Amino acid sequence: MNLQLVFSFLEELAQNNNKEWMDAHRKRYEQAKDEFKDLVTHLLGELSIIDEGLMGLTPKDCIFRVNRDIRFSKDKSPYKNNFGTHMSEGGKKSPNAGYYLHLQPNGESFIGGGMYHPDTDILSKVRQEIDYNASELKKIVSEADFTKYYGSIQGDQLKKAPKGYEADHPNIELLKLKDFIVIHKLSDEEVMHEHFKDRAIAMFKAMTPFVHYLNVAIS
């Protein structure tokens, strides 16, 4: 698994973000994509052992296209300068909580997970679960490995209590959340380390109870 090859390609793509360059370097793109697919295949194999919702998924189900949707963007660069995968039950387009890996040179890589901008119905269900069972979530996010890698839950938050909940609710700060995500930033050296895939699995395992909690809430 040669992630140096991935980073080298992405770094040059960022400097030459146009179709002509991509067409001329299509073989390099395919090689870099294959390296990333190998990594995702390994991650899916290991994670599906502890999260059965991932069983049967393939890299194609989880890896995002490198092409950007430029229809409504002022930035007309045709390609992303990163490789990303969202591993969740149902694949990358699923509303379920899952595991995210973002590879981008110059210290922009990270491991993440959870739910980003869930729709109103899903957010309502998560808040209901917190209302009934916040103690389990608090226990999950206070585990040593979780705090070591992620610190705490991140995301946008309401300024006031959400509709249906009092401002003095004992778990109001959790209920105010509009996202339920965790992030661990990665240096280029960490990503290209020979044991990166094993460390990535360890970090994903640390968030598995968090992902499971969210998915139980919306099931």
Short mmCIF file of C-alpha atoms in Angstrom, two decimals:
data_model
loop_
_atom_site.label_atom_id
_atom_site.label_comp_id
_atom_site.label_asym_id
_atom_site.label_seq_id
_atom_site.Cartn_x
_atom_site.Cartn_y
_atom_site.Cartn_z
CA MET A 1 0.00 0.00 0.00
CA ASN A 2 1.76 3.14 -1.25
CA LEU A 3 0.09 6.23 0.16
CA GLN A 4 3.10 8.33 -0.86
CA LEU A 5 1.93 7.73 -4.43
CA VAL A 6 -1.53 8.99 -3.44
CA PHE A 7 -0.17 12.15 -1.85
CA SER A 8 2.18 12.88 -4.75
CA PHE A 9 -0.67 12.65 -7.23
CA LEU A 10 -3.05 14.79 -5.13
CA GLU A 11 -0.41 17.46 -4.59
CA GLU A 12 0.19 17.80 -8.33
CA LEU A 13 -3.53 17.71 -9.05
CA ALA A 14 -4.05 20.65 -6.68
CA GLN A 15 -1.53 22.63 -8.74
CA ASN A 16 -2.96 21.54 -12.10
CA ASN A 17 -6.69 21.28 -11.50
CA ASN A 18 -7.94 21.04 -15.07
CA LYS A 19 -9.21 18.38 -17.45
CA GLU A 20 -6.24 18.59 -19.79
CA TRP A 21 -3.78 17.73 -17.01
CA MET A 22 -6.00 14.96 -15.67
CA ASP A 23 -6.38 13.41 -19.13
CA ALA A 24 -2.61 13.43 -19.54
CA HIS A 25 -2.10 11.82 -16.13
CA ARG A 26 -5.05 9.41 -16.15
CA LYS A 27 -2.80 6.40 -15.53
CA ARG A 28 -1.34 8.02 -12.40
CA TYR A 29 -4.84 8.82 -11.20
CA GLU A 30 -5.90 5.19 -11.64
CA GLN A 31 -2.83 4.01 -9.74
CA ALA A 32 -3.49 6.42 -6.87
CA LYS A 33 -7.16 5.45 -6.79
CA ASP A 34 -6.24 1.76 -6.65
CA GLU A 35 -3.96 2.38 -3.67
CA PHE A 36 -6.78 4.18 -1.87
CA LYS A 37 -9.22 1.38 -2.76
CA ASP A 38 -6.82 -1.15 -1.26
CA LEU A 39 -6.78 0.85 1.96
CA VAL A 40 -10.57 1.12 2.08
CA THR A 41 -10.91 -2.61 1.36
CA HIS A 42 -8.72 -3.32 4.39
CA LEU A 43 -10.65 -0.90 6.60
CA LEU A 44 -14.01 -2.36 5.60
CA GLY A 45 -12.77 -5.88 6.26
CA GLU A 46 -11.61 -5.02 9.77
CA LEU A 47 -14.49 -2.73 10.73
CA SER A 48 -17.22 -5.10 9.51
CA ILE A 49 -16.08 -7.53 12.22
CA ILE A 50 -17.18 -5.08 14.92
CA ASP A 51 -19.92 -3.25 12.99
CA GLU A 52 -22.11 -5.68 11.08
CA GLY A 53 -23.83 -2.81 9.28
CA LEU A 54 -20.73 -2.58 7.09
CA MET A 55 -20.82 -6.21 6.00
CA GLY A 56 -21.11 -6.66 2.25
CA LEU A 57 -20.00 -3.12 1.40
CA THR A 58 -17.37 -2.60 -1.29
CA PRO A 59 -15.01 0.37 -1.77
CA LYS A 60 -17.21 1.52 -4.65
CA ASP A 61 -20.11 1.85 -2.20
CA CYS A 62 -18.08 4.12 0.06
CA ILE A 63 -15.52 6.14 -1.92
CA PHE A 64 -16.50 9.59 -3.17
CA ARG A 65 -15.85 10.59 -6.77
CA VAL A 66 -12.90 12.89 -7.41
CA ASN A 67 -15.05 15.03 -9.73
CA ARG A 68 -16.57 18.10 -8.12
CA ASP A 69 -20.16 19.27 -8.61
CA ILE A 70 -19.50 22.77 -9.93
CA ARG A 71 -23.05 23.65 -11.00
CA PHE A 72 -23.69 25.99 -8.07
CA SER A 73 -20.11 26.80 -7.08
CA LYS A 74 -18.05 29.89 -7.84
CA ASP A 75 -14.99 27.63 -7.82
CA LYS A 76 -15.06 25.88 -11.20
CA SER A 77 -12.10 23.58 -10.50
CA PRO A 78 -13.31 20.25 -11.88
CA TYR A 79 -11.62 17.97 -9.34
CA LYS A 80 -11.30 17.56 -5.59
CA ASN A 81 -7.76 17.66 -4.24
CA ASN A 82 -8.47 14.82 -1.81
CA PHE A 83 -9.66 11.22 -1.63
CA GLY A 84 -12.51 10.53 0.78
CA THR A 85 -14.57 7.58 1.94
CA HIS A 86 -17.65 7.36 4.14
CA MET A 87 -18.18 3.84 5.43
CA SER A 88 -21.69 3.41 6.79
CA GLU A 89 -24.56 0.98 6.45
CA GLY A 90 -26.04 1.72 3.03
CA GLY A 91 -22.88 3.32 1.69
CA LYS A 92 -21.65 6.87 1.20
CA LYS A 93 -25.08 8.35 0.43
CA SER A 94 -26.73 6.79 3.47
CA PRO A 95 -28.05 9.03 6.26
CA ASN A 96 -26.67 6.58 8.82
CA ALA A 97 -23.78 7.46 11.09
CA GLY A 98 -20.48 6.09 9.85
CA TYR A 99 -16.72 6.31 9.57
CA TYR A 100 -14.95 8.89 7.40
CA LEU A 101 -11.38 9.05 6.09
CA HIS A 102 -10.07 12.10 4.23
CA LEU A 103 -6.62 12.03 2.61
CA GLN A 104 -5.17 15.35 1.50
CA PRO A 105 -1.52 16.49 1.47
CA ASN A 106 0.02 19.23 3.61
CA GLY A 107 -1.56 18.26 6.91
CA GLU A 108 -5.15 18.35 5.69
CA SER A 109 -5.92 14.65 6.26
CA PHE A 110 -8.21 13.48 9.04
CA ILE A 111 -10.24 10.60 10.41
CA GLY A 112 -13.79 11.41 11.40
CA GLY A 113 -17.16 9.89 12.00
CA GLY A 114 -20.73 10.32 13.18
CA MET A 115 -23.43 12.41 11.50
CA TYR A 116 -22.91 15.69 9.64
CA HIS A 117 -25.95 17.90 9.00
CA PRO A 118 -28.61 15.18 9.52
CA ASP A 119 -32.08 16.06 8.27
CA THR A 120 -34.77 17.28 10.64
CA ASP A 121 -36.40 13.90 11.21
CA ILE A 122 -33.12 12.14 11.99
CA LEU A 123 -31.94 14.96 14.24
CA SER A 124 -35.23 14.76 16.14
CA LYS A 125 -34.71 11.04 16.75
CA VAL A 126 -31.16 11.55 18.02
CA ARG A 127 -32.35 14.26 20.40
CA GLN A 128 -35.10 11.99 21.64
CA GLU A 129 -32.52 9.28 22.37
CA ILE A 130 -30.38 11.80 24.25
CA ASP A 131 -33.42 12.90 26.24
CA TYR A 132 -34.13 9.29 27.26
CA ASN A 133 -30.61 7.91 27.46
CA ALA A 134 -27.93 10.59 27.71
CA SER A 135 -26.02 8.59 30.31
CA GLU A 136 -24.91 6.03 27.73
CA LEU A 137 -23.67 8.71 25.33
CA LYS A 138 -21.81 10.47 28.13
CA LYS A 139 -20.16 7.20 29.10
CA ILE A 140 -19.12 6.56 25.47
CA VAL A 141 -17.53 9.97 24.97
CA SER A 142 -15.69 9.78 28.30
CA GLU A 143 -13.88 6.53 27.45
CA ALA A 144 -10.10 6.88 27.46
CA ASP A 145 -9.53 5.98 23.79
CA PHE A 146 -12.37 8.21 22.62
CA THR A 147 -11.05 11.27 24.46
CA LYS A 148 -7.45 10.48 23.43
CA TYR A 149 -8.31 10.57 19.74
CA TYR A 150 -11.30 12.89 19.52
CA GLY A 151 -11.63 14.95 22.67
CA SER A 152 -15.36 15.57 22.43
CA ILE A 153 -18.30 15.72 20.03
CA GLN A 154 -17.99 18.54 17.51
CA GLY A 155 -20.38 20.32 15.16
CA ASP A 156 -22.73 23.24 14.81
CA GLN A 157 -24.94 24.03 17.78
CA LEU A 158 -28.13 25.97 18.39
CA LYS A 159 -27.89 29.12 20.50
CA LYS A 160 -31.14 28.30 22.27
CA ALA A 161 -32.85 25.12 23.39
CA PRO A 162 -34.42 23.16 20.52
CA LYS A 163 -38.19 23.14 20.25
CA GLY A 164 -39.76 20.83 22.80
CA TYR A 165 -36.93 21.04 25.35
CA GLU A 166 -36.48 23.37 28.30
CA ALA A 167 -33.44 25.62 28.59
CA ASP A 168 -32.62 24.07 31.98
CA HIS A 169 -32.68 20.49 30.67
CA PRO A 170 -29.76 18.63 32.34
CA ASN A 171 -28.38 17.64 28.92
CA ILE A 172 -29.21 20.83 27.06
CA GLU A 173 -25.71 21.23 25.56
CA LEU A 174 -25.98 17.83 23.87
CA LEU A 175 -29.53 18.59 22.75
CA LYS A 176 -28.42 21.86 21.13
CA LEU A 177 -26.08 20.03 18.76
CA LYS A 178 -27.02 20.04 15.06
CA ASP A 179 -24.12 17.78 14.10
CA PHE A 180 -22.71 14.78 15.90
CA ILE A 181 -19.19 14.37 14.56
CA VAL A 182 -15.72 13.53 15.82
CA ILE A 183 -12.46 14.46 14.10
CA HIS A 184 -8.82 13.48 14.51
CA LYS A 185 -6.39 15.40 12.29
CA LEU A 186 -3.48 13.55 10.69
CA SER A 187 -0.06 14.74 9.61
CA ASP A 188 1.38 13.60 6.29
CA GLU A 189 3.98 11.60 8.21
CA GLU A 190 1.27 9.73 10.13
CA VAL A 191 -0.60 8.82 6.95
CA MET A 192 2.52 7.55 5.19
CA HIS A 193 3.76 5.57 8.19
CA GLU A 194 4.02 1.82 7.53
CA HIS A 195 1.57 1.09 10.34
CA PHE A 196 -1.01 3.72 9.39
CA LYS A 197 -3.76 1.26 8.46
CA ASP A 198 -3.50 -0.40 11.89
CA ARG A 199 -3.60 2.93 13.68
CA ALA A 200 -6.58 3.99 11.57
CA ILE A 201 -8.43 0.84 12.63
CA ALA A 202 -7.68 1.62 16.28
CA MET A 203 -9.07 5.14 15.89
CA PHE A 204 -12.20 3.90 14.12
CA LYS A 205 -12.75 1.27 16.82
CA ALA A 206 -12.62 4.00 19.45
CA MET A 207 -15.60 5.71 17.78
CA THR A 208 -17.62 2.54 17.07
CA PRO A 209 -19.80 2.80 20.22
CA PHE A 210 -20.54 6.44 19.29
CA VAL A 211 -21.56 5.45 15.76
CA HIS A 212 -23.66 2.59 17.12
CA TYR A 213 -25.45 4.90 19.59
CA LEU A 214 -26.48 7.27 16.78
CA ASN A 215 -27.64 4.47 14.50
CA VAL A 216 -29.72 2.87 17.23
CA ALA A 217 -31.34 6.26 17.79
CA ILE A 218 -32.50 6.54 14.17
CA SER A 219 -33.35 2.89 13.54
#
